[in-house]
mmCIF file of C-alpha atoms in Angstrom:
data_model
loop_
_atom_site.group_PDB
_atom_site.id
_atom_site.type_symbol
_atom_site.label_atom_id
_atom_site.label_comp_id
_atom_site.label_asym_id
_atom_site.label_seq_id
_atom_site.Cartn_x
_atom_site.Cartn_y
_atom_site.Cartn_z
ATOM 1 C CA MET A 1097 -11.450 -41.761 -23.575
ATOM 2 C CA SER A 1098 -11.001 -45.191 -25.150
ATOM 3 C CA TRP A 1099 -7.557 -46.431 -26.151
ATOM 4 C CA GLN A 1100 -8.756 -46.269 -29.753
ATOM 5 C CA ALA A 1101 -9.528 -42.569 -29.282
ATOM 6 C CA ARG A 1102 -6.022 -42.034 -27.918
ATOM 7 C CA VAL A 1103 -4.565 -43.697 -31.005
ATOM 8 C CA ALA A 1104 -6.818 -41.598 -33.248
ATOM 9 C CA ARG A 1105 -5.634 -38.458 -31.459
ATOM 10 C CA PHE A 1106 -1.972 -39.344 -32.020
ATOM 11 C CA VAL A 1107 -2.552 -40.152 -35.697
ATOM 12 C CA GLY A 1108 -4.626 -37.026 -36.226
ATOM 13 C CA LEU A 1109 -2.203 -34.574 -34.661
ATOM 14 C CA ASN A 1110 0.900 -36.139 -36.199
ATOM 15 C CA LEU A 1111 -0.301 -37.351 -39.604
ATOM 16 C CA THR A 1112 -3.803 -36.278 -40.644
ATOM 17 C CA ARG A 1113 -3.723 -32.579 -39.794
ATOM 18 C CA PRO A 1114 -0.181 -32.010 -41.147
ATOM 19 C CA SER A 1115 -1.177 -33.783 -44.364
ATOM 20 C CA LEU A 1116 -4.258 -31.591 -44.822
ATOM 21 C CA ALA A 1117 -2.192 -28.495 -44.057
ATOM 22 C CA ARG A 1118 0.092 -29.356 -46.998
ATOM 23 C CA GLN A 1119 -2.670 -30.060 -49.511
ATOM 24 C CA ARG A 1120 -2.994 -27.064 -51.857
ATOM 25 C CA ASP A 1121 -4.426 -28.608 -55.027
ATOM 26 C CA PRO A 1122 -8.118 -29.551 -54.608
ATOM 27 C CA ARG A 1123 -7.763 -32.355 -57.153
ATOM 28 C CA ALA A 1124 -4.907 -33.933 -55.215
ATOM 29 C CA ALA A 1125 -6.855 -33.504 -51.965
ATOM 30 C CA ARG A 1126 -9.882 -35.227 -53.498
ATOM 31 C CA ALA A 1127 -7.804 -38.177 -54.673
ATOM 32 C CA HIS A 1128 -6.207 -38.498 -51.239
ATOM 33 C CA PHE A 1129 -9.614 -38.406 -49.530
ATOM 34 C CA GLU A 1130 -10.930 -41.128 -51.845
ATOM 35 C CA ARG A 1131 -7.919 -43.353 -51.147
ATOM 36 C CA MET A 1132 -8.221 -42.935 -47.388
ATOM 37 C CA ALA A 1133 -11.951 -43.690 -47.470
ATOM 38 C CA ARG A 1134 -11.389 -46.881 -49.464
ATOM 39 C CA ARG A 1135 -8.666 -47.973 -47.072
ATOM 40 C CA PHE A 1136 -10.241 -47.235 -43.704
ATOM 41 C CA CYS A 1137 -14.039 -46.974 -44.133
ATOM 42 C CA ARG A 1138 -15.678 -50.378 -44.477
ATOM 43 C CA LEU A 1139 -19.231 -51.053 -45.600
ATOM 44 C CA PRO A 1140 -21.361 -53.127 -43.238
ATOM 45 C CA PRO A 1141 -22.419 -56.560 -44.534
ATOM 46 C CA ARG A 1142 -25.435 -56.687 -46.880
ATOM 47 C CA SER A 1143 -25.078 -53.035 -47.855
ATOM 48 C CA LEU A 1144 -26.564 -52.257 -51.263
ATOM 49 C CA LEU A 1145 -25.309 -49.293 -53.315
ATOM 50 C CA LEU A 1146 -27.060 -47.960 -56.388
ATOM 51 C CA GLU A 1147 -25.898 -45.008 -58.477
ATOM 52 C CA ALA A 1148 -28.807 -42.722 -59.287
ATOM 53 C CA GLU A 1149 -29.931 -39.119 -59.727
ATOM 54 C CA GLU A 1150 -32.454 -37.192 -57.694
ATOM 55 C CA GLY A 1151 -33.540 -33.846 -59.068
ATOM 56 C CA GLY A 1152 -30.688 -34.054 -61.575
ATOM 57 C CA VAL A 1153 -28.115 -34.436 -58.798
ATOM 58 C CA PRO A 1154 -25.998 -37.614 -58.992
ATOM 59 C CA GLY A 1155 -25.493 -39.696 -55.909
ATOM 60 C CA LEU A 1156 -25.746 -43.081 -54.254
ATOM 61 C CA TRP A 1157 -28.796 -44.806 -52.852
ATOM 62 C CA ILE A 1158 -27.633 -46.941 -49.938
ATOM 63 C CA SER A 1159 -29.727 -49.495 -48.102
ATOM 64 C CA ASN A 1160 -29.280 -52.337 -45.673
ATOM 65 C CA GLN A 1161 -32.417 -54.425 -45.141
ATOM 66 C CA PRO A 1162 -34.822 -51.455 -45.476
ATOM 67 C CA GLN A 1163 -37.861 -51.712 -43.247
ATOM 68 C CA ASP A 1164 -39.814 -48.487 -43.793
ATOM 69 C CA ASP A 1165 -40.567 -45.781 -46.341
ATOM 70 C CA GLY A 1166 -38.547 -43.059 -44.636
ATOM 71 C CA VAL A 1167 -35.410 -41.737 -46.322
ATOM 72 C CA ILE A 1168 -32.296 -39.883 -45.234
ATOM 73 C CA LEU A 1169 -30.930 -37.202 -47.559
ATOM 74 C CA TYR A 1170 -27.241 -36.978 -46.642
ATOM 75 C CA PHE A 1171 -24.641 -34.368 -47.614
ATOM 76 C CA HIS A 1172 -20.995 -35.373 -47.336
ATOM 77 C CA GLY A 1173 -18.244 -33.243 -45.829
ATOM 78 C CA GLY A 1174 -15.001 -32.069 -47.383
ATOM 79 C CA ALA A 1175 -14.937 -28.264 -47.059
ATOM 80 C CA TYR A 1176 -17.060 -27.941 -50.233
ATOM 81 C CA LEU A 1177 -13.835 -28.793 -52.120
ATOM 82 C CA MET A 1178 -13.600 -32.587 -51.840
ATOM 83 C CA GLY A 1179 -15.501 -35.675 -50.765
ATOM 84 C CA SER A 1180 -18.133 -37.631 -52.642
ATOM 85 C CA PRO A 1181 -20.928 -40.134 -52.074
ATOM 86 C CA ARG A 1182 -18.261 -42.859 -52.240
ATOM 87 C CA THR A 1183 -16.122 -41.392 -49.449
ATOM 88 C CA HIS A 1184 -19.157 -41.376 -47.166
ATOM 89 C CA ALA A 1185 -20.873 -44.548 -48.332
ATOM 90 C CA ALA A 1186 -19.722 -46.553 -45.318
ATOM 91 C CA LEU A 1187 -20.992 -43.938 -42.863
ATOM 92 C CA ALA A 1188 -24.325 -43.746 -44.673
ATOM 93 C CA ALA A 1189 -24.557 -47.545 -44.793
ATOM 94 C CA SER A 1190 -23.972 -47.739 -41.044
ATOM 95 C CA LEU A 1191 -26.935 -45.421 -40.516
ATOM 96 C CA ALA A 1192 -29.017 -47.452 -42.969
ATOM 97 C CA GLN A 1193 -28.133 -50.628 -41.075
ATOM 98 C CA ARG A 1194 -29.078 -49.119 -37.722
ATOM 99 C CA THR A 1195 -32.360 -47.569 -38.873
ATOM 100 C CA GLY A 1196 -33.668 -49.783 -41.674
ATOM 101 C CA THR A 1197 -33.952 -46.547 -43.664
ATOM 102 C CA ARG A 1198 -32.647 -45.894 -47.165
ATOM 103 C CA VAL A 1199 -30.057 -43.131 -47.571
ATOM 104 C CA PHE A 1200 -29.414 -40.957 -50.608
ATOM 105 C CA VAL A 1201 -25.944 -39.389 -50.480
ATOM 106 C CA ALA A 1202 -25.990 -36.421 -52.835
ATOM 107 C CA GLY A 1203 -22.979 -35.713 -55.023
ATOM 108 C CA TYR A 1204 -23.323 -31.961 -55.074
ATOM 109 C CA ARG A 1205 -20.984 -29.845 -57.204
ATOM 110 C CA LEU A 1206 -17.673 -28.852 -55.635
ATOM 111 C CA ALA A 1207 -15.662 -25.640 -55.538
ATOM 112 C CA PRO A 1208 -13.521 -24.074 -56.900
ATOM 113 C CA GLU A 1209 -14.875 -25.293 -60.253
ATOM 114 C CA HIS A 1210 -18.418 -24.690 -59.002
ATOM 115 C CA PRO A 1211 -18.341 -21.950 -56.354
ATOM 116 C CA PHE A 1212 -21.153 -20.885 -54.027
ATOM 117 C CA PRO A 1213 -24.124 -21.215 -54.356
ATOM 118 C CA ALA A 1214 -23.743 -24.353 -56.507
ATOM 119 C CA ALA A 1215 -23.735 -26.764 -53.558
ATOM 120 C CA PHE A 1216 -26.860 -25.192 -52.059
ATOM 121 C CA GLU A 1217 -28.660 -25.268 -55.413
ATOM 122 C CA ASP A 1218 -27.881 -28.977 -55.743
ATOM 123 C CA ALA A 1219 -29.002 -29.692 -52.173
ATOM 124 C CA LEU A 1220 -32.356 -28.054 -52.856
ATOM 125 C CA ALA A 1221 -32.690 -29.838 -56.200
ATOM 126 C CA ALA A 1222 -32.029 -33.216 -54.577
ATOM 127 C CA TYR A 1223 -34.668 -32.566 -51.910
ATOM 128 C CA ASP A 1224 -37.202 -31.442 -54.509
ATOM 129 C CA GLY A 1225 -36.389 -34.538 -56.545
ATOM 130 C CA LEU A 1226 -37.224 -36.790 -53.609
ATOM 131 C CA VAL A 1227 -40.521 -34.973 -53.082
ATOM 132 C CA ARG A 1228 -41.413 -35.303 -56.779
ATOM 133 C CA ARG A 1229 -40.658 -39.017 -56.508
ATOM 134 C CA GLY A 1230 -43.385 -39.274 -53.877
ATOM 135 C CA HIS A 1231 -41.520 -38.923 -50.585
ATOM 136 C CA ARG A 1232 -43.461 -36.675 -48.235
ATOM 137 C CA PRO A 1233 -41.419 -34.028 -46.379
ATOM 138 C CA GLU A 1234 -42.393 -35.659 -43.068
ATOM 139 C CA SER A 1235 -40.717 -38.882 -44.269
ATOM 140 C CA ILE A 1236 -37.371 -37.210 -45.110
ATOM 141 C CA VAL A 1237 -34.591 -36.657 -42.565
ATOM 142 C CA LEU A 1238 -31.708 -34.389 -43.552
ATOM 143 C CA GLY A 1239 -28.177 -35.212 -42.461
ATOM 144 C CA GLY A 1240 -24.582 -34.279 -43.083
ATOM 145 C CA ASP A 1241 -21.120 -33.782 -41.673
ATOM 146 C CA SER A 1242 -18.721 -30.833 -41.614
ATOM 147 C CA ALA A 1243 -19.466 -28.695 -44.703
ATOM 148 C CA GLY A 1244 -22.249 -31.148 -45.532
ATOM 149 C CA GLY A 1245 -23.725 -30.606 -42.078
ATOM 150 C CA GLY A 1246 -23.719 -26.884 -42.701
ATOM 151 C CA LEU A 1247 -25.309 -27.487 -46.097
ATOM 152 C CA ALA A 1248 -28.059 -29.586 -44.511
ATOM 153 C CA LEU A 1249 -28.758 -26.814 -41.993
ATOM 154 C CA ALA A 1250 -28.773 -24.183 -44.746
ATOM 155 C CA LEU A 1251 -31.295 -26.268 -46.667
ATOM 156 C CA LEU A 1252 -33.393 -26.700 -43.532
ATOM 157 C CA GLY A 1253 -33.552 -22.942 -43.017
ATOM 158 C CA HIS A 1254 -34.742 -22.464 -46.602
ATOM 159 C CA LEU A 1255 -37.372 -25.198 -46.286
ATOM 160 C CA CYS A 1256 -38.631 -23.878 -42.953
ATOM 161 C CA ARG A 1257 -39.077 -20.422 -44.432
ATOM 162 C CA GLU A 1258 -41.041 -21.974 -47.322
ATOM 163 C CA GLY A 1259 -43.199 -24.071 -45.000
ATOM 164 C CA ARG A 1260 -41.892 -27.373 -46.416
ATOM 165 C CA VAL A 1261 -40.424 -28.746 -43.211
ATOM 166 C CA PRO A 1262 -38.792 -32.200 -43.282
ATOM 167 C CA ALA A 1263 -39.049 -34.722 -40.456
ATOM 168 C CA GLY A 1264 -35.779 -33.740 -38.807
ATOM 169 C CA LEU A 1265 -32.066 -33.122 -39.194
ATOM 170 C CA PHE A 1266 -28.815 -34.425 -37.723
ATOM 171 C CA ALA A 1267 -25.345 -33.012 -38.256
ATOM 172 C CA PHE A 1268 -21.875 -34.194 -37.275
ATOM 173 C CA SER A 1269 -19.348 -31.384 -36.627
ATOM 174 C CA PRO A 1270 -21.189 -28.929 -38.914
ATOM 175 C CA TRP A 1271 -19.468 -25.916 -40.473
ATOM 176 C CA THR A 1272 -22.094 -23.234 -39.912
ATOM 177 C CA ASP A 1273 -20.224 -19.916 -39.927
ATOM 178 C CA LEU A 1274 -17.921 -18.932 -42.787
ATOM 179 C CA THR A 1275 -17.467 -15.464 -41.314
ATOM 180 C CA PHE A 1276 -15.120 -17.140 -38.805
ATOM 181 C CA SER A 1277 -16.549 -15.473 -35.704
ATOM 182 C CA GLY A 1278 -16.367 -18.529 -33.437
ATOM 183 C CA ALA A 1279 -13.825 -18.353 -30.614
ATOM 184 C CA SER A 1280 -12.944 -22.065 -30.918
ATOM 185 C CA LEU A 1281 -11.284 -21.361 -34.280
ATOM 186 C CA VAL A 1282 -8.524 -19.798 -32.198
ATOM 187 C CA THR A 1283 -8.720 -21.567 -28.839
ATOM 188 C CA ASN A 1284 -8.765 -25.032 -30.417
ATOM 189 C CA ALA A 1285 -6.347 -24.380 -33.277
ATOM 190 C CA SER A 1286 -3.616 -26.490 -31.672
ATOM 191 C CA ARG A 1287 -6.015 -29.128 -30.281
ATOM 192 C CA ASP A 1288 -8.071 -30.018 -33.356
ATOM 193 C CA GLN A 1289 -6.988 -33.447 -34.522
ATOM 194 C CA VAL A 1290 -7.940 -33.005 -38.180
ATOM 195 C CA LEU A 1291 -8.556 -29.454 -39.422
ATOM 196 C CA PRO A 1292 -5.712 -26.930 -39.924
ATOM 197 C CA ALA A 1293 -7.270 -23.626 -38.836
ATOM 198 C CA HIS A 1294 -4.789 -21.504 -40.798
ATOM 199 C CA ARG A 1295 -6.132 -22.870 -44.097
ATOM 200 C CA LEU A 1296 -9.711 -21.692 -43.616
ATOM 201 C CA THR A 1297 -9.350 -18.258 -45.219
ATOM 202 C CA GLU A 1298 -7.835 -19.788 -48.343
ATOM 203 C CA THR A 1299 -10.545 -22.437 -48.415
ATOM 204 C CA ARG A 1300 -13.300 -19.839 -48.101
ATOM 205 C CA ALA A 1301 -11.876 -17.881 -51.032
ATOM 206 C CA GLN A 1302 -12.103 -21.008 -53.196
ATOM 207 C CA ILE A 1303 -15.674 -21.649 -52.086
ATOM 208 C CA LEU A 1304 -16.824 -18.080 -52.724
ATOM 209 C CA GLY A 1305 -15.149 -17.745 -56.111
ATOM 210 C CA GLY A 1306 -15.745 -14.184 -57.236
ATOM 211 C CA ALA A 1307 -17.919 -13.303 -54.260
ATOM 212 C CA ARG A 1308 -16.561 -11.106 -51.470
ATOM 213 C CA PRO A 1309 -15.694 -12.406 -47.992
ATOM 214 C CA ALA A 1310 -18.457 -10.101 -46.731
ATOM 215 C CA ASP A 1311 -20.934 -12.400 -48.514
ATOM 216 C CA ALA A 1312 -19.969 -15.287 -46.216
ATOM 217 C CA ASP A 1313 -22.907 -14.519 -43.907
ATOM 218 C CA ASP A 1314 -25.364 -15.597 -46.614
ATOM 219 C CA PRO A 1315 -27.624 -18.130 -44.840
ATOM 220 C CA ARG A 1316 -27.302 -20.481 -47.808
ATOM 221 C CA LEU A 1317 -23.627 -20.816 -46.832
ATOM 222 C CA SER A 1318 -23.585 -19.912 -43.135
ATOM 223 C CA PRO A 1319 -26.751 -21.253 -41.491
ATOM 224 C CA LEU A 1320 -25.734 -19.584 -38.231
ATOM 225 C CA TYR A 1321 -27.356 -16.521 -39.839
ATOM 226 C CA ALA A 1322 -30.495 -18.323 -41.020
ATOM 227 C CA ILE A 1323 -33.905 -18.372 -39.411
ATOM 228 C CA PHE A 1324 -35.799 -21.607 -38.805
ATOM 229 C CA PRO A 1325 -39.522 -20.994 -38.285
ATOM 230 C CA ALA A 1326 -41.402 -24.094 -37.120
ATOM 231 C CA ALA A 1327 -38.200 -26.151 -37.128
ATOM 232 C CA PRO A 1328 -38.423 -29.939 -36.771
ATOM 233 C CA PRO A 1329 -36.300 -31.921 -34.285
ATOM 234 C CA VAL A 1330 -32.575 -31.259 -34.768
ATOM 235 C CA LEU A 1331 -29.554 -33.153 -33.418
ATOM 236 C CA ILE A 1332 -26.095 -31.546 -33.655
ATOM 237 C CA LEU A 1333 -22.895 -33.196 -32.446
ATOM 238 C CA ALA A 1334 -19.346 -31.848 -32.207
ATOM 239 C CA ALA A 1335 -16.160 -32.514 -30.249
ATOM 240 C CA GLU A 1336 -14.944 -30.288 -27.434
ATOM 241 C CA THR A 1337 -11.479 -29.889 -28.969
ATOM 242 C CA GLU A 1338 -12.335 -29.210 -32.613
ATOM 243 C CA ILE A 1339 -12.177 -25.779 -34.181
ATOM 244 C CA LEU A 1340 -15.824 -26.012 -35.272
ATOM 245 C CA ARG A 1341 -17.118 -26.621 -31.745
ATOM 246 C CA ASP A 1342 -18.579 -23.122 -31.505
ATOM 247 C CA ASP A 1343 -20.166 -23.492 -34.958
ATOM 248 C CA ALA A 1344 -22.239 -26.254 -33.388
ATOM 249 C CA GLN A 1345 -22.840 -24.716 -29.966
ATOM 250 C CA ARG A 1346 -24.007 -21.352 -31.273
ATOM 251 C CA MET A 1347 -26.732 -22.941 -33.390
ATOM 252 C CA ARG A 1348 -28.711 -23.100 -30.145
ATOM 253 C CA GLY A 1349 -29.363 -19.404 -30.621
ATOM 254 C CA ARG A 1350 -31.111 -20.201 -33.912
ATOM 255 C CA LEU A 1351 -32.569 -23.559 -32.926
ATOM 256 C CA PRO A 1352 -33.401 -23.329 -29.214
ATOM 257 C CA GLY A 1353 -35.160 -26.689 -29.297
ATOM 258 C CA ALA A 1354 -32.213 -28.537 -30.823
ATOM 259 C CA GLU A 1355 -30.319 -31.274 -29.017
ATOM 260 C CA ILE A 1356 -26.683 -30.175 -29.162
ATOM 261 C CA ARG A 1357 -24.154 -32.639 -27.793
ATOM 262 C CA ILE A 1358 -20.500 -31.755 -27.258
ATOM 263 C CA ALA A 1359 -18.289 -34.820 -26.908
ATOM 264 C CA GLY A 1360 -14.748 -34.991 -25.539
ATOM 265 C CA ASP A 1361 -11.351 -35.017 -27.218
ATOM 266 C CA LEU A 1362 -12.376 -36.698 -30.475
ATOM 267 C CA PRO A 1363 -11.562 -36.183 -34.161
ATOM 268 C CA HIS A 1364 -13.604 -33.960 -36.425
ATOM 269 C CA VAL A 1365 -16.531 -36.093 -37.706
ATOM 270 C CA TRP A 1366 -15.500 -39.038 -35.526
ATOM 271 C CA PRO A 1367 -18.539 -41.135 -36.588
ATOM 272 C CA MET A 1368 -16.621 -41.919 -39.786
ATOM 273 C CA LEU A 1369 -14.435 -44.182 -37.629
ATOM 274 C CA HIS A 1370 -17.350 -46.494 -36.833
ATOM 275 C CA GLY A 1371 -16.456 -50.131 -36.345
ATOM 276 C CA TRP A 1372 -13.122 -49.153 -34.822
ATOM 277 C CA LEU A 1373 -13.750 -46.224 -32.483
ATOM 278 C CA PRO A 1374 -16.245 -47.081 -29.702
ATOM 279 C CA GLU A 1375 -17.273 -43.441 -29.376
ATOM 280 C CA ALA A 1376 -18.195 -43.433 -33.069
ATOM 281 C CA ASP A 1377 -20.470 -46.442 -32.700
ATOM 282 C CA ASP A 1378 -22.101 -44.937 -29.604
ATOM 283 C CA THR A 1379 -22.763 -41.713 -31.505
ATOM 284 C CA LEU A 1380 -24.258 -43.551 -34.477
ATOM 285 C CA ASP A 1381 -26.481 -45.606 -32.159
ATOM 286 C CA HIS A 1382 -27.805 -42.395 -30.601
ATOM 287 C CA THR A 1383 -28.239 -40.780 -34.021
ATOM 288 C CA ALA A 1384 -30.163 -43.802 -35.286
ATOM 289 C CA ARG A 1385 -32.578 -43.570 -32.355
ATOM 290 C CA PHE A 1386 -33.037 -39.872 -33.128
ATOM 291 C CA ILE A 1387 -33.737 -40.582 -36.824
ATOM 292 C CA LEU A 1388 -36.314 -43.222 -35.975
ATOM 293 C CA SER A 1389 -38.019 -40.879 -33.511
ATOM 294 C CA CYS A 1390 -38.312 -38.285 -36.284
ATOM 295 C CA LEU A 1391 -39.812 -40.776 -38.741
ATOM 296 C CA ARG A 1392 -42.173 -42.502 -36.307
ATOM 297 C CA PRO A 1393 -44.994 -39.902 -36.592
ATOM 298 C CA ALA A 1394 -44.985 -40.242 -40.391
ATOM 299 C CA ALA A 1395 -45.095 -44.043 -40.163
ATOM 300 C CA GLU A 1396 -48.052 -43.890 -37.769
ATOM 301 C CA SER A 1397 -50.076 -41.430 -39.858
#
């Protein structure tokens, strides 16, 4: 573990997680997330941001010296309650810089104002919008983190079942099981540097709105219960000590061909700390190589 990771662990356990545990108002949590992203997440040089809509879904197109026609459709994290294309612009720009690929970060609707399945509907609309614009499925890579990683996987399951398979998918610390059946929700409750496990039931109620907790196994919300016929290459990454570790590991049962990497004692969605945390930069370098490997067949055809 790098010294930066040790610092991140101290800050997470003593500041970040306690702060999230206290946040009860989604609007206040969103404002706090936006402030933290502006303060700590820096755009790489020469990053270009353009507000746009795809399929009626607002978002940001992000590029950094684009070199090919492939695109990344990225879904931000934030427990379906907070986060935005702006909070994740620096992460998306780092991927754009490493791959020469443009990234569209979708600003899907958030709960509790827009409960399930609003986020999934927007994810599908954004994908369809890219296809209508002329991007072939084999030139689109899906990506996301935390809730956004789960959303990307849910969308992938839907597209696989329809026979409209994209080039690939990557997910950082994805939230894949809102039935809460993973053992790491309990075993890592005191070790997770970011997420307060005791808030998950309350968060799920806000996401579901009027739906029952029994509906949490809907594959549009919990891709652990989806099927993925003829799945493309998939890369899933999570930390050993986070509560969502088993959400990542158990996806192997649904995606036996996926590359699932479990890192050490790192924060939830540690790639957001790129440029400061060496482990984050290493992970993004590996993810960039994976993205390019997914897009290479389309470029050669």
